[in-house]
Coordinates of C-alpha atoms and ligand atoms in Angstrom, one line a residue:
M1 CA 17.9 7.9 -2.4
F2 CA 14.5 6.3 -2.8
P3 CA 12.1 4.9 -0.6
I4 CA 11.5 2.8 -3.4
E5 CA 13.0 2.7 -7.1
L6 CA 12.7 0.2 -9.5
D7 CA 14.4 -0.6 -12.5
G8 CA 13.5 -2.5 -15.5
V9 CA 11.2 -4.6 -13.8
T10 CA 9.4 -8.4 -15.9
K11 CA 7.1 -10.2 -13.7
S12 CA 5.2 -13.5 -15.8
Y13 CA 2.7 -15.8 -14.9
G14 CA 3.4 -18.6 -17.1
E15 CA 2.0 -16.7 -20.8
V16 CA 0.8 -13.8 -19.6
R17 CA 3.1 -10.6 -18.8
A18 CA 2.4 -8.7 -15.9
L19 CA 5.2 -6.1 -15.9
D20 CA 6.8 -5.4 -18.8
G21 CA 9.9 -3.0 -17.8
V22 CA 8.5 -1.1 -14.9
S23 CA 10.5 1.8 -13.9
L24 CA 9.4 3.8 -11.4
R25 CA 10.7 6.4 -7.9
V26 CA 8.6 7.5 -5.1
R27 CA 10.6 10.3 -3.5
A28 CA 10.5 10.4 0.5
G29 CA 7.4 12.8 1.5
E30 CA 5.4 11.2 -1.1
I31 CA 2.4 9.6 -1.7
H32 CA 1.9 7.7 -5.2
G33 CA -0.9 7.3 -6.4
L34 CA -0.5 3.9 -9.1
L35 CA -4.0 4.2 -11.9
G36 CA -4.5 1.8 -14.5
P37 CA -7.6 -0.2 -16.3
N38 CA -8.7 -4.2 -14.6
G39 CA -5.3 -6.3 -15.0
A40 CA -2.9 -3.7 -15.4
G41 CA -0.6 -5.2 -13.2
K42 CA -0.9 -3.0 -10.0
T43 CA -1.5 -5.6 -7.5
T44 CA 1.8 -7.8 -8.9
L45 CA 3.1 -4.3 -7.9
M46 CA 2.8 -4.4 -5.2
R47 CA 3.5 -7.3 -4.2
I48 CA 6.5 -7.5 -5.5
I49 CA 7.3 -4.3 -3.7
A50 CA 6.7 -5.6 -0.8
G51 CA 8.7 -8.8 -1.3
L52 CA 6.2 -11.1 -1.3
V53 CA 6.2 -11.9 -4.8
P54 CA 10.2 -12.2 -6.7
Q55 CA 10.6 -10.4 -10.0
D56 CA 11.6 -12.3 -13.2
S57 CA 14.1 -10.1 -14.3
G58 CA 15.2 -6.0 -12.7
E59 CA 15.6 -4.6 -10.0
V60 CA 13.7 -3.2 -6.5
F61 CA 15.3 -1.0 -4.3
I62 CA 13.3 0.2 -0.9
A63 CA 15.4 2.7 0.9
G64 CA 18.6 2.2 -1.5
L65 CA 18.4 -1.8 -0.5
N66 CA 18.1 -4.6 -3.4
V67 CA 15.4 -6.9 -2.4
R68 CA 17.2 -8.7 -3.8
D69 CA 20.7 -8.8 -1.5
A70 CA 18.4 -7.7 2.0
P71 CA 15.3 -9.4 1.8
R72 CA 15.1 -9.4 5.4
R73 CA 15.6 -6.0 6.1
T74 CA 13.6 -4.7 3.1
R75 CA 10.1 -6.8 3.4
R76 CA 10.6 -5.6 7.4
A77 CA 10.9 -2.0 6.1
V78 CA 7.4 -2.3 4.2
G79 CA 4.3 -2.1 6.1
F80 CA 1.8 -4.0 3.2
V81 CA -1.9 -4.0 3.1
P82 CA -3.7 -5.7 0.6
D83 CA -6.8 -5.0 -1.2
S84 CA -8.7 -8.0 1.0
P85 CA -7.0 -8.0 4.1
F86 CA -6.8 -11.2 6.3
L87 CA -8.0 -10.6 9.6
Y88 CA -8.8 -13.1 11.9
R89 CA -12.1 -12.4 12.6
Y90 CA -12.6 -14.7 15.8
L91 CA -9.4 -13.4 17.8
T92 CA -10.0 -9.8 19.3
G93 CA -8.6 -6.7 17.2
R94 CA -5.9 -6.2 20.0
Q95 CA -5.2 -10.6 20.2
Y96 CA -4.4 -10.2 16.1
L97 CA -2.4 -6.9 16.8
E98 CA -0.1 -9.0 19.4
F99 CA -0.5 -12.3 16.7
A100 CA 1.0 -10.2 14.2
A101 CA 4.2 -8.4 16.4
D102 CA 4.8 -11.9 17.5
L103 CA 5.7 -12.8 13.0
W104 CA 7.5 -9.9 12.9
G105 CA 9.8 -11.3 16.3
L106 CA 9.0 -8.0 18.2
P107 CA 9.9 -8.1 21.6
E108 CA 8.1 -8.0 24.3
D109 CA 8.3 -4.2 25.4
E110 CA 8.3 -3.0 22.0
K111 CA 5.1 -5.5 21.1
I112 CA 2.8 -4.4 24.0
K113 CA 4.1 -1.0 23.3
A114 CA 3.1 -1.0 18.9
V115 CA 0.2 -2.5 19.5
E116 CA -1.0 -0.1 22.6
D117 CA 0.0 2.7 19.7
G118 CA -1.9 0.8 17.0
L119 CA -4.9 0.9 19.0
K120 CA -5.2 4.0 20.2
R121 CA -3.7 5.7 17.0
F122 CA -6.7 4.2 14.6
G123 CA -9.5 4.7 17.6
L124 CA -10.1 0.8 18.4
A125 CA -8.7 0.9 21.7
D126 CA -12.5 0.9 23.2
R127 CA -13.2 -2.7 21.3
A128 CA -10.0 -3.7 21.6
Q129 CA -11.2 -6.6 23.8
H130 CA -14.0 -7.9 21.2
V131 CA -13.7 -9.7 18.6
I132 CA -13.2 -8.8 14.5
G133 CA -15.9 -10.4 13.1
S134 CA -17.9 -7.5 15.4
Y135 CA -16.0 -5.0 13.8
S136 CA -17.4 -3.2 10.6
F137 CA -15.2 -2.6 7.2
G138 CA -14.0 0.8 8.6
M139 CA -12.8 -0.7 11.2
R140 CA -11.1 -4.1 10.2
Q141 CA -9.9 -1.5 7.1
K142 CA -8.2 0.3 10.4
L143 CA -7.0 -3.1 12.1
A144 CA -5.6 -3.5 8.8
V145 CA -3.4 -0.4 8.3
A146 CA -1.8 -1.1 12.3
G147 CA -1.1 -4.7 11.8
A148 CA 0.9 -3.3 8.6
L149 CA 2.6 -0.5 10.9
L150 CA 4.0 -2.9 13.9
Q151 CA 7.6 -3.1 12.4
G152 CA 7.7 0.3 11.7
P153 CA 8.1 0.2 8.4
T154 CA 9.7 3.1 6.5
V155 CA 6.9 2.8 3.4
L156 CA 3.2 1.9 3.1
V157 CA 2.2 0.3 0.3
L158 CA -1.8 -0.1 -0.4
D159 CA -3.7 -1.6 -2.3
E160 CA -7.2 0.3 -3.1
P161 CA -7.2 1.7 0.2
L162 CA -10.0 3.9 1.3
T163 CA -12.8 2.6 -1.1
G164 CA -15.8 1.7 1.5
F165 CA -15.1 4.1 3.8
D166 CA -17.3 6.6 5.7
P167 CA -16.5 9.9 5.2
P168 CA -15.2 10.6 8.9
S169 CA -13.1 7.3 8.3
S170 CA -11.8 8.5 5.1
R171 CA -11.0 12.2 5.9
F172 CA -9.2 10.1 8.7
M173 CA -7.1 7.7 6.6
K174 CA -5.8 10.8 4.1
D175 CA -5.2 12.6 7.1
F176 CA -2.9 9.7 8.6
L177 CA -1.5 8.9 5.2
R178 CA -0.2 12.6 4.8
S179 CA 1.2 12.6 8.3
F180 CA 2.7 9.2 7.6
A181 CA 4.8 11.0 4.0
D182 CA 5.0 13.6 6.1
A183 CA 7.2 12.8 8.8
G184 CA 9.9 11.4 5.5
R185 CA 8.5 8.1 4.5
A186 CA 6.7 6.9 1.5
V187 CA 3.2 5.9 0.8
F188 CA 2.6 3.7 -2.8
L189 CA -1.7 3.3 -3.4
S190 CA -3.5 1.5 -6.0
T191 CA -6.4 3.0 -6.2
H192 CA -9.4 3.3 -8.9
I193 CA -10.9 6.8 -8.3
L194 CA -9.2 9.7 -9.3
E195 CA -10.8 12.7 -7.0
L196 CA -8.8 10.3 -4.7
A197 CA -5.6 10.6 -6.9
H198 CA -6.0 14.3 -7.6
G199 CA -6.6 15.3 -3.9
L200 CA -4.6 13.1 -1.9
C201 CA -1.2 12.1 -3.8
D202 CA 1.5 14.0 -5.1
R203 CA 2.4 12.3 -8.2
V204 CA 0.5 9.0 -9.8
S205 CA 1.9 6.9 -12.2
I206 CA 0.0 5.2 -14.7
I207 CA -0.2 1.5 -15.4
S208 CA -1.3 -0.6 -18.0
D209 CA -0.3 -3.4 -20.3
G210 CA 1.9 -4.1 -17.6
R211 CA 4.1 -0.6 -18.4
I212 CA 3.8 2.6 -17.1
I213 CA 2.8 4.9 -19.0
L214 CA 2.2 8.0 -17.8
E215 CA 3.7 9.5 -14.4
R216 CA 2.5 13.2 -13.6
E217 CA 2.3 15.5 -10.7
T218 CA -0.9 16.2 -9.3
D219 CA -1.0 19.5 -9.6
G220 CA -3.6 22.0 -11.8
D221 CA -7.1 21.6 -11.7
A222 CA -9.0 17.9 -11.0
T223 CA -10.6 17.8 -14.4
G224 CA -7.1 18.6 -16.4
F225 CA -5.9 15.5 -14.3
E226 CA -8.9 13.3 -14.9
R227 CA -8.7 14.4 -18.8
S228 CA -4.5 13.8 -19.3
V229 CA -5.5 10.6 -17.3
L230 CA -8.1 9.2 -19.0
N231 CA -6.0 10.4 -22.8
A232 CA -3.2 8.2 -21.3
M233 CA -5.3 5.0 -20.7
D234 CA -7.6 6.2 -24.1
R235 CA -4.4 5.8 -26.1
S236 CA -2.8 2.3 -24.3
G237 CA -6.0 1.0 -25.7
G238 CA -7.4 0.5 -20.8
S239 CA -9.8 1.8 -19.5
S240 CA -10.6 2.1 -15.5
Ligands
ATP1 N1 -1.3 -15.9 -9.9 C1 -1.3 -14.9 -10.9 N2 -1.2 -16.3 -11.4 C2 -1.6 -16.3 -12.9 N3 -2.3 -14.4 -13.6 C3 -2.6 -13.9 -13.1 C4 -1.7 -14.1 -11.7 N4 -1.9 -13.2 -10.7 C5 -2.3 -11.6 -11.2 N5 -2.4 -12.9 -12.7 C6 -2.6 -11.5 -14.3 O1 -1.4 -11.2 -14.5 C7 -2.1 -9.6 -15.0 C8 -1.9 -8.9 -13.5 O2 -2.5 -8.8 -12.4 P1 -2.7 -8.0 -11.9 O3 -3.5 -8.2 -10.5 O4 -1.4 -7.7 -11.0 O5 -3.6 -6.6 -12.6 P2 -4.3 -5.5 -11.4 O6 -3.8 -4.0 -12.0 O7 -4.1 -5.7 -10.2 O8 -5.5 -5.2 -11.1 P3 -7.4 -5.4 -10.9 O9 -7.3 -3.9 -10.8 O10 -8.1 -5.8 -11.5 O11 -6.6 -6.0 -9.7 C9 -3.9 -10.1 -15.1 O12 -3.7 -10.8 -17.0 C10 -3.7 -11.2 -14.2 O13 -5.0 -12.4 -14.3

């Protein structure tokens, strides 16, 4: 059983075919990167996995459950962090997490524990009483990830994480994502940064014009990896 499995997924917006028969599997313990040019379909694919947008055809399974048959359970099993998370700037960090926990319907005792754990894990406890509007970019991103973990997902999906982080925060988030995956869960993230994909991900899928054009491990040296990704994009007519 795979944490994420897609079989022949298609999605169109009017005349635009955003996804054209996407099949892929993300294994337990894996950080899987999704690379591709602008407009290739990455965000659409992530939103479908997160249960925010329905596919037109094809099947999506989360931890073996078909999202059509078990929409609530599969949505709960996925923590999703969009590229520009919406955070209420007049709420404090703690209030935001409490609000997000309420949306998941966490019982009071679980909510308190999940919120405090999130604040501590992401180094936000000292600023929990301050409004989000006063947070740095990195703190806001960490808060968004903490919010995506409240309901205890087994899969974390992140649209272009780690862009704009300073080096210590970037190191912290990479270590966090590694430990999340190492616990038998899975991370699926999109990025335009090839060095990041090579250094952090175990495998990558390259998407172009709504189709997966290459899937590969990130073993081997960075130059060879970069060459094979760029060659695949060149052959498909895209550029990142
Ligand atoms: N809500 C929408 N309505 C109409 N077209 C859309 C919508 N969302 C995405 N598209 C189109 O679907 C295609 C795939 O878009 P998507 O945002 O999934 O790509 P992406 O790979 O995430 O791009 P980027 O790297 O620029 O973020 C594009 O042609 C885009 O214009």
